[in-house]
Short mmCIF file of N, CA and C in Angstrom, two decimals:
data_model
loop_
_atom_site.label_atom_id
_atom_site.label_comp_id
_atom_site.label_asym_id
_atom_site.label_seq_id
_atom_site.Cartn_x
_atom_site.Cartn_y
_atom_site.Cartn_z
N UNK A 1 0.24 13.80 -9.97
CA UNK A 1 1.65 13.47 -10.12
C UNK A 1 1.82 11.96 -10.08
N UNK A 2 2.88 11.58 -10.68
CA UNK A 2 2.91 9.98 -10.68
C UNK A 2 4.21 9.54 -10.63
N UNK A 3 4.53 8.50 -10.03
CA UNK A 3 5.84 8.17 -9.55
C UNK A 3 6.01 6.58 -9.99
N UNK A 4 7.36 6.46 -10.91
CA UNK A 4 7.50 5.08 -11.30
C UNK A 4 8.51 4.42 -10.04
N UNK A 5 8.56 3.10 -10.27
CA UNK A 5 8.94 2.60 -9.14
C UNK A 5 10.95 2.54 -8.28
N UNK A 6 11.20 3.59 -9.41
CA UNK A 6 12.32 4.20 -9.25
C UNK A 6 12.26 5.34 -8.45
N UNK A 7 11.42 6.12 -8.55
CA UNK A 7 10.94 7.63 -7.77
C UNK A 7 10.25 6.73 -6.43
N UNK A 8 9.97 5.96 -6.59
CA UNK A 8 9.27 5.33 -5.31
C UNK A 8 9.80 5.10 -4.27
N UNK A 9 11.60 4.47 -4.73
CA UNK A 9 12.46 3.89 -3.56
C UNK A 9 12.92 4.82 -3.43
N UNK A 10 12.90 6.10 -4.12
CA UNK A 10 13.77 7.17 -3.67
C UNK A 10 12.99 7.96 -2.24
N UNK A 11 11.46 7.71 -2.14
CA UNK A 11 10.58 8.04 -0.95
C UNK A 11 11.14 6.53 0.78
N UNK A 12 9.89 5.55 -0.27
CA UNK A 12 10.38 4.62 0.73
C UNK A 12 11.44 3.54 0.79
N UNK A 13 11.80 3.29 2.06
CA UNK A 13 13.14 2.58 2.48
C UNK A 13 12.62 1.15 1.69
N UNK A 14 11.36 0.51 1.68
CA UNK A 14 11.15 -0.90 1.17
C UNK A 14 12.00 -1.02 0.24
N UNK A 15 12.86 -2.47 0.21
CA UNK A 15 13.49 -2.99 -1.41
C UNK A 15 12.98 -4.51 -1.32
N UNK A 16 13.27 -4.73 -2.89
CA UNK A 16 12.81 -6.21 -3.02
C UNK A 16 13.15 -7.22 -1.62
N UNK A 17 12.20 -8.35 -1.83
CA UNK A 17 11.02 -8.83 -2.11
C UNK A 17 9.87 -8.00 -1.47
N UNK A 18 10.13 -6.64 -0.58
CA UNK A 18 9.12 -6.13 0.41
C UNK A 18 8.61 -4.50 -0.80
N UNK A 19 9.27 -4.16 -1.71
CA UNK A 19 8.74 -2.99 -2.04
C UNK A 19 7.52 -3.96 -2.85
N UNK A 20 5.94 -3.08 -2.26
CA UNK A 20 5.14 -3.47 -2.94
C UNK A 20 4.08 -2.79 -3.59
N UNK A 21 4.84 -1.24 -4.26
CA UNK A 21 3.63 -0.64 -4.89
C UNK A 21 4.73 -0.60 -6.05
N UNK A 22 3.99 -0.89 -7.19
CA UNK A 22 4.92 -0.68 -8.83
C UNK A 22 4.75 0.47 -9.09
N UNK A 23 4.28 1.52 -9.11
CA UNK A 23 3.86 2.73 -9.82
C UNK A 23 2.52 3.89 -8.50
N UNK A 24 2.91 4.85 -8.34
CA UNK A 24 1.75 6.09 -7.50
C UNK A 24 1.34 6.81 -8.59
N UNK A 25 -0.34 6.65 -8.95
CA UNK A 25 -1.16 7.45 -9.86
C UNK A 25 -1.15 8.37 -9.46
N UNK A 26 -1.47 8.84 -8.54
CA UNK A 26 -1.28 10.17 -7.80
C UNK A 26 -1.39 10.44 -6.61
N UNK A 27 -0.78 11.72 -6.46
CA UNK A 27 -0.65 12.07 -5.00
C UNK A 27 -0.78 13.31 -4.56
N UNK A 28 -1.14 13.69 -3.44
CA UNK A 28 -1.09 15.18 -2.86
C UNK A 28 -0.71 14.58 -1.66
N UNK A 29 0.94 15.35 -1.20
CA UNK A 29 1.94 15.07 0.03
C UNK A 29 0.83 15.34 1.06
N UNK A 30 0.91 14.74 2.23
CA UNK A 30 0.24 14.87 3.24
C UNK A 30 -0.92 14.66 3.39
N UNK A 31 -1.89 14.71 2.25
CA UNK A 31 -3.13 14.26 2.30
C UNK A 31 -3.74 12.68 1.59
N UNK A 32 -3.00 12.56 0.79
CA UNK A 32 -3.62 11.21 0.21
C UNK A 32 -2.32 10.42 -1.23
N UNK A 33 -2.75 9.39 -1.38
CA UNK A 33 -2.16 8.87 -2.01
C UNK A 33 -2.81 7.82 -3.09
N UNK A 34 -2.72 7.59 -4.67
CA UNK A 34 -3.03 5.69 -5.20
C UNK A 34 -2.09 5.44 -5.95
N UNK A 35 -2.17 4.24 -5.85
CA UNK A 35 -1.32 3.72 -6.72
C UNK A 35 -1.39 2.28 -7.08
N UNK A 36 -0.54 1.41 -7.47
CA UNK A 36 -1.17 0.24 -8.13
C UNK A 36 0.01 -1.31 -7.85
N UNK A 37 -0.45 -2.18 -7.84
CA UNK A 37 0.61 -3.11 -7.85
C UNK A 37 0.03 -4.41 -8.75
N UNK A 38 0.95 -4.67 -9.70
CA UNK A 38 0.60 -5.56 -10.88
C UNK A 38 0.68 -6.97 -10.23
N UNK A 39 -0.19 -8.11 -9.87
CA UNK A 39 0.22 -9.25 -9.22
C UNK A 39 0.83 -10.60 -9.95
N UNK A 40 1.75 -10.99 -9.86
CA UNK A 40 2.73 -11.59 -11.27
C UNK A 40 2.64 -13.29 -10.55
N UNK A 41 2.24 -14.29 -10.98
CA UNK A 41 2.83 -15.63 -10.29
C UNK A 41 4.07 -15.92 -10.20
N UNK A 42 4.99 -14.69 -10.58
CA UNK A 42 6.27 -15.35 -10.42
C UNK A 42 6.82 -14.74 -8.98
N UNK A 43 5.92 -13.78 -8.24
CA UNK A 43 6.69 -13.57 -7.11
C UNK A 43 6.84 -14.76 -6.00
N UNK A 44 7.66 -14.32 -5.00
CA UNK A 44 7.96 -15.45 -4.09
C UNK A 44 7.21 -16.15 -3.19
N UNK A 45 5.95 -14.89 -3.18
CA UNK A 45 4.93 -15.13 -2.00
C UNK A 45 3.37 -16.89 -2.10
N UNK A 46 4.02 -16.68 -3.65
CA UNK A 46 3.45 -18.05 -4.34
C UNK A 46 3.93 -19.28 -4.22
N UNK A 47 5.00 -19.62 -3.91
CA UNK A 47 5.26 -20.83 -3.62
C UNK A 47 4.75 -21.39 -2.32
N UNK A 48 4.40 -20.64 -1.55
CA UNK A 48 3.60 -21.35 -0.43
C UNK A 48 2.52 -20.81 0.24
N UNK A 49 1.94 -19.82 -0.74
CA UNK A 49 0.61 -19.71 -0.40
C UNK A 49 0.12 -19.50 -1.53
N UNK A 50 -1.19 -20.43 -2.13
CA UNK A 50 -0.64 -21.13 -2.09
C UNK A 50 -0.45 -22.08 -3.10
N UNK A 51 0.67 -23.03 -3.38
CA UNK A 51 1.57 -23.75 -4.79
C UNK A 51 -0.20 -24.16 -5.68
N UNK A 52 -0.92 -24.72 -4.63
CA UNK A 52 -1.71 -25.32 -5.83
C UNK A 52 -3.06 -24.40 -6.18
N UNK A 53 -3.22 -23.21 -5.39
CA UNK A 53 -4.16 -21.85 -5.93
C UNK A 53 -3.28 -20.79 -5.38
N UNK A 54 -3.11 -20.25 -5.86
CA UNK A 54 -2.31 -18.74 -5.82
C UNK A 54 -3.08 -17.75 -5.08
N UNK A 55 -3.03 -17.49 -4.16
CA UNK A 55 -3.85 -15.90 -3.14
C UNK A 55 -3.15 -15.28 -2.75
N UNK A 56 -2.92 -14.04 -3.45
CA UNK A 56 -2.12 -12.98 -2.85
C UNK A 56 -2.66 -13.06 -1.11
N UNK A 57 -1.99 -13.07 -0.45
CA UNK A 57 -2.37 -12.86 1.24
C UNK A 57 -2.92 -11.48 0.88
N UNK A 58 -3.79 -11.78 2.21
CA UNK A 58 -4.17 -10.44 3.07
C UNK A 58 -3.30 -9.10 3.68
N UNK A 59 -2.34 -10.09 4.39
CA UNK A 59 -1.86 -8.92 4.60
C UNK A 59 -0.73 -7.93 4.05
N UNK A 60 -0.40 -8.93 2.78
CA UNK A 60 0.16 -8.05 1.86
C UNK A 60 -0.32 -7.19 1.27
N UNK A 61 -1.33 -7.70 1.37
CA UNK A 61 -2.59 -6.22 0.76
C UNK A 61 -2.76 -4.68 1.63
N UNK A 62 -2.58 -5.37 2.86
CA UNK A 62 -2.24 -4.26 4.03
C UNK A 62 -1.23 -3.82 3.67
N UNK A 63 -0.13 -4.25 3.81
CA UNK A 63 1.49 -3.79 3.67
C UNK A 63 1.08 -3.08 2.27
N UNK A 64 0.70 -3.21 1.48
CA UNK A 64 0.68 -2.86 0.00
C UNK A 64 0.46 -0.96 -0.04
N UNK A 65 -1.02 -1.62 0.82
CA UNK A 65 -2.22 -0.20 1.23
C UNK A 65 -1.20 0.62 1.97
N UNK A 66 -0.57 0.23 3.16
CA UNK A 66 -0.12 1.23 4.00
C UNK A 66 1.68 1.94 3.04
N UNK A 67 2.08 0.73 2.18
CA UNK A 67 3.17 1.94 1.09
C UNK A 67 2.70 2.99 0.65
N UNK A 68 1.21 2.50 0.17
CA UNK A 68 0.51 3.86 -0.58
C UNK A 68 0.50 5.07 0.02
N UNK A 69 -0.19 4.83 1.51
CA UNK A 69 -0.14 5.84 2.13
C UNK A 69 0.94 6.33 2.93
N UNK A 70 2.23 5.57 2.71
CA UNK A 70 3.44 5.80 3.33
C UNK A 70 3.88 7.28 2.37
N UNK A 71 3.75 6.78 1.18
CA UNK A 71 3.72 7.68 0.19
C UNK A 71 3.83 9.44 0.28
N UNK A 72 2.06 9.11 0.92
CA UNK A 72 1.54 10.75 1.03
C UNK A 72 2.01 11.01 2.48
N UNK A 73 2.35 10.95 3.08
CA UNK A 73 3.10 11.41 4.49
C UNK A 73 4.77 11.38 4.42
N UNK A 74 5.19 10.80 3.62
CA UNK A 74 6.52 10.59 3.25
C UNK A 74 7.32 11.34 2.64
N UNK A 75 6.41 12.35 1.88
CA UNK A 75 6.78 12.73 0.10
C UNK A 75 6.56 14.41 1.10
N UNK A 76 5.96 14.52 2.30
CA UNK A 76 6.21 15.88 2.70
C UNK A 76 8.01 16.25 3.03
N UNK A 77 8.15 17.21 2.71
CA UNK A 77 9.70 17.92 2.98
C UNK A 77 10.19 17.31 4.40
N UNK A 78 9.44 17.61 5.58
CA UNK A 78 10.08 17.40 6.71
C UNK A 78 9.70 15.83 6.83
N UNK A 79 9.48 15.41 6.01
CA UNK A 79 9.48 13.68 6.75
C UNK A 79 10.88 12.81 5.86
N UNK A 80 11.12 13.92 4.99
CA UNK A 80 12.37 13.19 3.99
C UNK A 80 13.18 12.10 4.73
N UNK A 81 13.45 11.23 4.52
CA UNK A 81 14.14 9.86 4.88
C UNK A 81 14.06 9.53 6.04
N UNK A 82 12.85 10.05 6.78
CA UNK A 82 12.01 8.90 7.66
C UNK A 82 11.37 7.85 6.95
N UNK A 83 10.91 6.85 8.29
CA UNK A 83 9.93 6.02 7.84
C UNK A 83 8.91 5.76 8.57
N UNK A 84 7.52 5.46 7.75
CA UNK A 84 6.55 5.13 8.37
C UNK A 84 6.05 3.57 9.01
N UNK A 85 6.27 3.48 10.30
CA UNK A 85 5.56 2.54 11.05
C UNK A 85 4.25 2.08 11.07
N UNK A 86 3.94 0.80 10.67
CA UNK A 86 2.55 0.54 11.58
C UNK A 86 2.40 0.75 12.77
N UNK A 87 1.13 1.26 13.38
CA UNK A 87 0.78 1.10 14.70
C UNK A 87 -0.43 0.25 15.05
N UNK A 88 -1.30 0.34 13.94
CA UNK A 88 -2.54 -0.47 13.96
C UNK A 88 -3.23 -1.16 12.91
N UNK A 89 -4.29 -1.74 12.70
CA UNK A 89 -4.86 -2.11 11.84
C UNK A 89 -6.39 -2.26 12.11
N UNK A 90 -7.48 -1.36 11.83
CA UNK A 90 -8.99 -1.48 12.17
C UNK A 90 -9.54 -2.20 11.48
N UNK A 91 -10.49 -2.88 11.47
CA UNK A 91 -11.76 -2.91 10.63
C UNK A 91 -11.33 -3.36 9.29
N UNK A 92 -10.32 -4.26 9.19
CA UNK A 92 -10.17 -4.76 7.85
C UNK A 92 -10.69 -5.98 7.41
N UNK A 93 -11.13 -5.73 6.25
CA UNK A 93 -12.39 -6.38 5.15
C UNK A 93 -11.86 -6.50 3.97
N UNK A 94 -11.55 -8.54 3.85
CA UNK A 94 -11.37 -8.66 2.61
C UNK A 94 -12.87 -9.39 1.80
N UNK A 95 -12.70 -8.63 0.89
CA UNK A 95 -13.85 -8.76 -0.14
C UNK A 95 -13.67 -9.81 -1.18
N UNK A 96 -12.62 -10.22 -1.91
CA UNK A 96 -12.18 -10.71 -2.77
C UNK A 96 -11.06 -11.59 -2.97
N UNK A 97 -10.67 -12.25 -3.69
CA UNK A 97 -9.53 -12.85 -3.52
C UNK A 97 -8.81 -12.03 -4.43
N UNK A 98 -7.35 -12.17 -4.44
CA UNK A 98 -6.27 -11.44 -5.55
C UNK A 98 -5.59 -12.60 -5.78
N UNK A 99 -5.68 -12.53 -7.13
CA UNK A 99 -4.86 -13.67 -7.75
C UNK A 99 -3.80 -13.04 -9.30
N UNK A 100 -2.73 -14.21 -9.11
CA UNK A 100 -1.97 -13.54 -10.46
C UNK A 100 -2.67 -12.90 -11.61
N UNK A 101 -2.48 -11.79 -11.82
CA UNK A 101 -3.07 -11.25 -13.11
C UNK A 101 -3.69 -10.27 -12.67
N UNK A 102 -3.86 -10.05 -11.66
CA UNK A 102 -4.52 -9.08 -11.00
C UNK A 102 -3.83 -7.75 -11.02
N UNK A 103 -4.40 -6.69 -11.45
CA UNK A 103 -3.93 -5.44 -10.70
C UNK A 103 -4.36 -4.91 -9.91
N UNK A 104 -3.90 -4.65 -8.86
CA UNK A 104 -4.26 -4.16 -7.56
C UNK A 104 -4.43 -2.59 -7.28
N UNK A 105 -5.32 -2.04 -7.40
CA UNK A 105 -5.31 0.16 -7.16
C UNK A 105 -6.04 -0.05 -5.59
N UNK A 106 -4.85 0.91 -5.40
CA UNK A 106 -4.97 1.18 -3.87
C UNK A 106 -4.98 2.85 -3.72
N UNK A 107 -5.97 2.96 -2.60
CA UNK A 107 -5.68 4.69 -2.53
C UNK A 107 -5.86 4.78 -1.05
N UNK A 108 -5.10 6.03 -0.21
CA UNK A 108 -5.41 5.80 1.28
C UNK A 108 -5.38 7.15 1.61
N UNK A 109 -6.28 8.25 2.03
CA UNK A 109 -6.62 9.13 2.32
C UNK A 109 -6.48 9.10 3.75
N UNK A 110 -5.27 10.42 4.17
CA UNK A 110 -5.19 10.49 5.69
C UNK A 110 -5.90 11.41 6.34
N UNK A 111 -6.73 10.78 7.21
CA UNK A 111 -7.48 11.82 7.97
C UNK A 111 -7.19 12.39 9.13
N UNK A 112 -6.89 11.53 9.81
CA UNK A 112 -6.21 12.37 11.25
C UNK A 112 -4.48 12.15 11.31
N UNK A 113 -4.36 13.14 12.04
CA UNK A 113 -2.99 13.29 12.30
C UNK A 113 -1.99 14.30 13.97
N UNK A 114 -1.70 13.69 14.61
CA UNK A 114 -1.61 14.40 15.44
C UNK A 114 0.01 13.79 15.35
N UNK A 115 0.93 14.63 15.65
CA UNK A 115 2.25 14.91 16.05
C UNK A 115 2.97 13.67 14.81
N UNK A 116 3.57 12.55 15.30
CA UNK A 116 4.05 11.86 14.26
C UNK A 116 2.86 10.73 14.05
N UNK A 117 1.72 10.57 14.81
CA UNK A 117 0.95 9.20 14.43
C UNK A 117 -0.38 9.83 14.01
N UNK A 118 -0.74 8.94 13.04
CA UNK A 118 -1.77 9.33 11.76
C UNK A 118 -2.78 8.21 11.79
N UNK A 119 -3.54 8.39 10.58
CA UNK A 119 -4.67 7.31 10.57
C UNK A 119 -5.15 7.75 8.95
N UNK A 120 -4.46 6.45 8.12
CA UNK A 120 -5.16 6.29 6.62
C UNK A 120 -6.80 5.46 6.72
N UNK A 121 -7.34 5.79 6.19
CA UNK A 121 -8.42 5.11 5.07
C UNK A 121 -7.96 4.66 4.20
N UNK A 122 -8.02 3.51 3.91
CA UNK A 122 -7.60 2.39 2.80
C UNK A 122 -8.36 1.63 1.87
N UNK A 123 -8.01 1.45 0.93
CA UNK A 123 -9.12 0.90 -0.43
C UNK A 123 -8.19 0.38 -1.18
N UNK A 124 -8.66 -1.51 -1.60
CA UNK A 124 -7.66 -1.68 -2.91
C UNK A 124 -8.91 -2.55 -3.19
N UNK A 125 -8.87 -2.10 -4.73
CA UNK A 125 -9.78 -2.68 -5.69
C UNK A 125 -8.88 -3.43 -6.96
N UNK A 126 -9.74 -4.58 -7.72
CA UNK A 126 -8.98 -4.77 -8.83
C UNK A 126 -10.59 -4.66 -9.89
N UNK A 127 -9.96 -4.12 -11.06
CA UNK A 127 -11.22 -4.03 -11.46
C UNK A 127 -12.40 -3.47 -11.61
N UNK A 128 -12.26 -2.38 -10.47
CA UNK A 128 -13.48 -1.78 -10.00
C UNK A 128 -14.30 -2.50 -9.10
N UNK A 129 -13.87 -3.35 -8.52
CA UNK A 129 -14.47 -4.36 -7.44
C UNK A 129 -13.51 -4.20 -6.40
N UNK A 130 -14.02 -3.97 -5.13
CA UNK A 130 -13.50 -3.91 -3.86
C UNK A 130 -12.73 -5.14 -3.44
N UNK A 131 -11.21 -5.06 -3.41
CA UNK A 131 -10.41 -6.23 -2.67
C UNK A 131 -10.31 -6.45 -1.15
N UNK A 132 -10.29 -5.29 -0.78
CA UNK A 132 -10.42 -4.93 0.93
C UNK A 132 -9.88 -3.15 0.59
N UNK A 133 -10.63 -3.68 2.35
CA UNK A 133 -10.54 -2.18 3.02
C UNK A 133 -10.02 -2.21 4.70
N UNK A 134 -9.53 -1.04 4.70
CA UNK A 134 -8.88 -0.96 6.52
C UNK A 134 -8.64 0.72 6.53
N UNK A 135 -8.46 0.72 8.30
CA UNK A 135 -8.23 1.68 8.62
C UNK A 135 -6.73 1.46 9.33
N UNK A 136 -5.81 2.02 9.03
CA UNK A 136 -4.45 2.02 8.87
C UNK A 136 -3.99 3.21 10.27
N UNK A 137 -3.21 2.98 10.95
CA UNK A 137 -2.69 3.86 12.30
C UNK A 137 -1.11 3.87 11.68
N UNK A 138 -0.41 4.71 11.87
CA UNK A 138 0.70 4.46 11.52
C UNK A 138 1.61 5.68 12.39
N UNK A 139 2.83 5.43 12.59
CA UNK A 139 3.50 6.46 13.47
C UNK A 139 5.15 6.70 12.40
N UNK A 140 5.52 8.10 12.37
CA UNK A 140 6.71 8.43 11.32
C UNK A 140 7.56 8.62 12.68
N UNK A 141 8.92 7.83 12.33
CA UNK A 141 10.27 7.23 12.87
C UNK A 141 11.45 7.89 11.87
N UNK A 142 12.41 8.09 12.78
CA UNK A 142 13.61 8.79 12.37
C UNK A 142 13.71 10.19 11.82
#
């Protein structure tokens, strides 16, 4: 199933400048999620990081990863217009730099889950080359 970035805000609460997945390749609710974010030099996050080389941050890449998987925990019936919290961040490994032009595929497979707090596996590649990776904790609010 695939969700354009209209079906997207209709899941999560993010709006501009913070919604940061353009499009979900697919999904199965509750278990996993990918999807993609096109990296443009005209967003805002470029003027100061940074003006004279462009690097998508790190931890937008996090924030990016954990929409994805906001996604597949989100898109279940009983979580309808909650939202998902960070709680943690493990073991994250950036591999690469992301720079304008980049497309970013992210996918985050949830493995554990107990009551409202969870734990994604996270992957964003551009290219077929690994951008980073993390292990994502997250807790569903409201």
């Amino acid at each position: 199933m695939e969700l354009n970035s209209n079906q997207i805000a209709e899941i999560l609460p993010h709006r501009y400048p913070f919604a940061l997945v353009d499009r979900i390749t697919d999904y199965e609710p509750g278990q996993w999620a990918k999807g993609m974010k096109c990296i443009s030099a005209a967003e805002p996050v470029f003027c100061g990081h940074f003006p004279q080389q462009h690097i998508f941050p790190g931890v937008l890449i996090l924030e990016a990863m954990a929409q994805v998987g906001a996604i597949a925990i989100l898109s279940l019936p009983e979580n309808q217009g909650k939202i998902a919290l960070f709680g943690g961040v493990k073991n994250a490994r950036f591999k690469r730099k992301v720079i304008p032009g980049d497309v970013l595929e992210m996918e985050c497979m949830l493995t554990k889950r107990r009551g409202p707090v969870g734990i994604g596996e996270c992957k964003a590649m551009v290219n077929g080359e690994v951008a980073c990776t993390a292990e994502l904790t997250f807790a569903i609010s409201g």
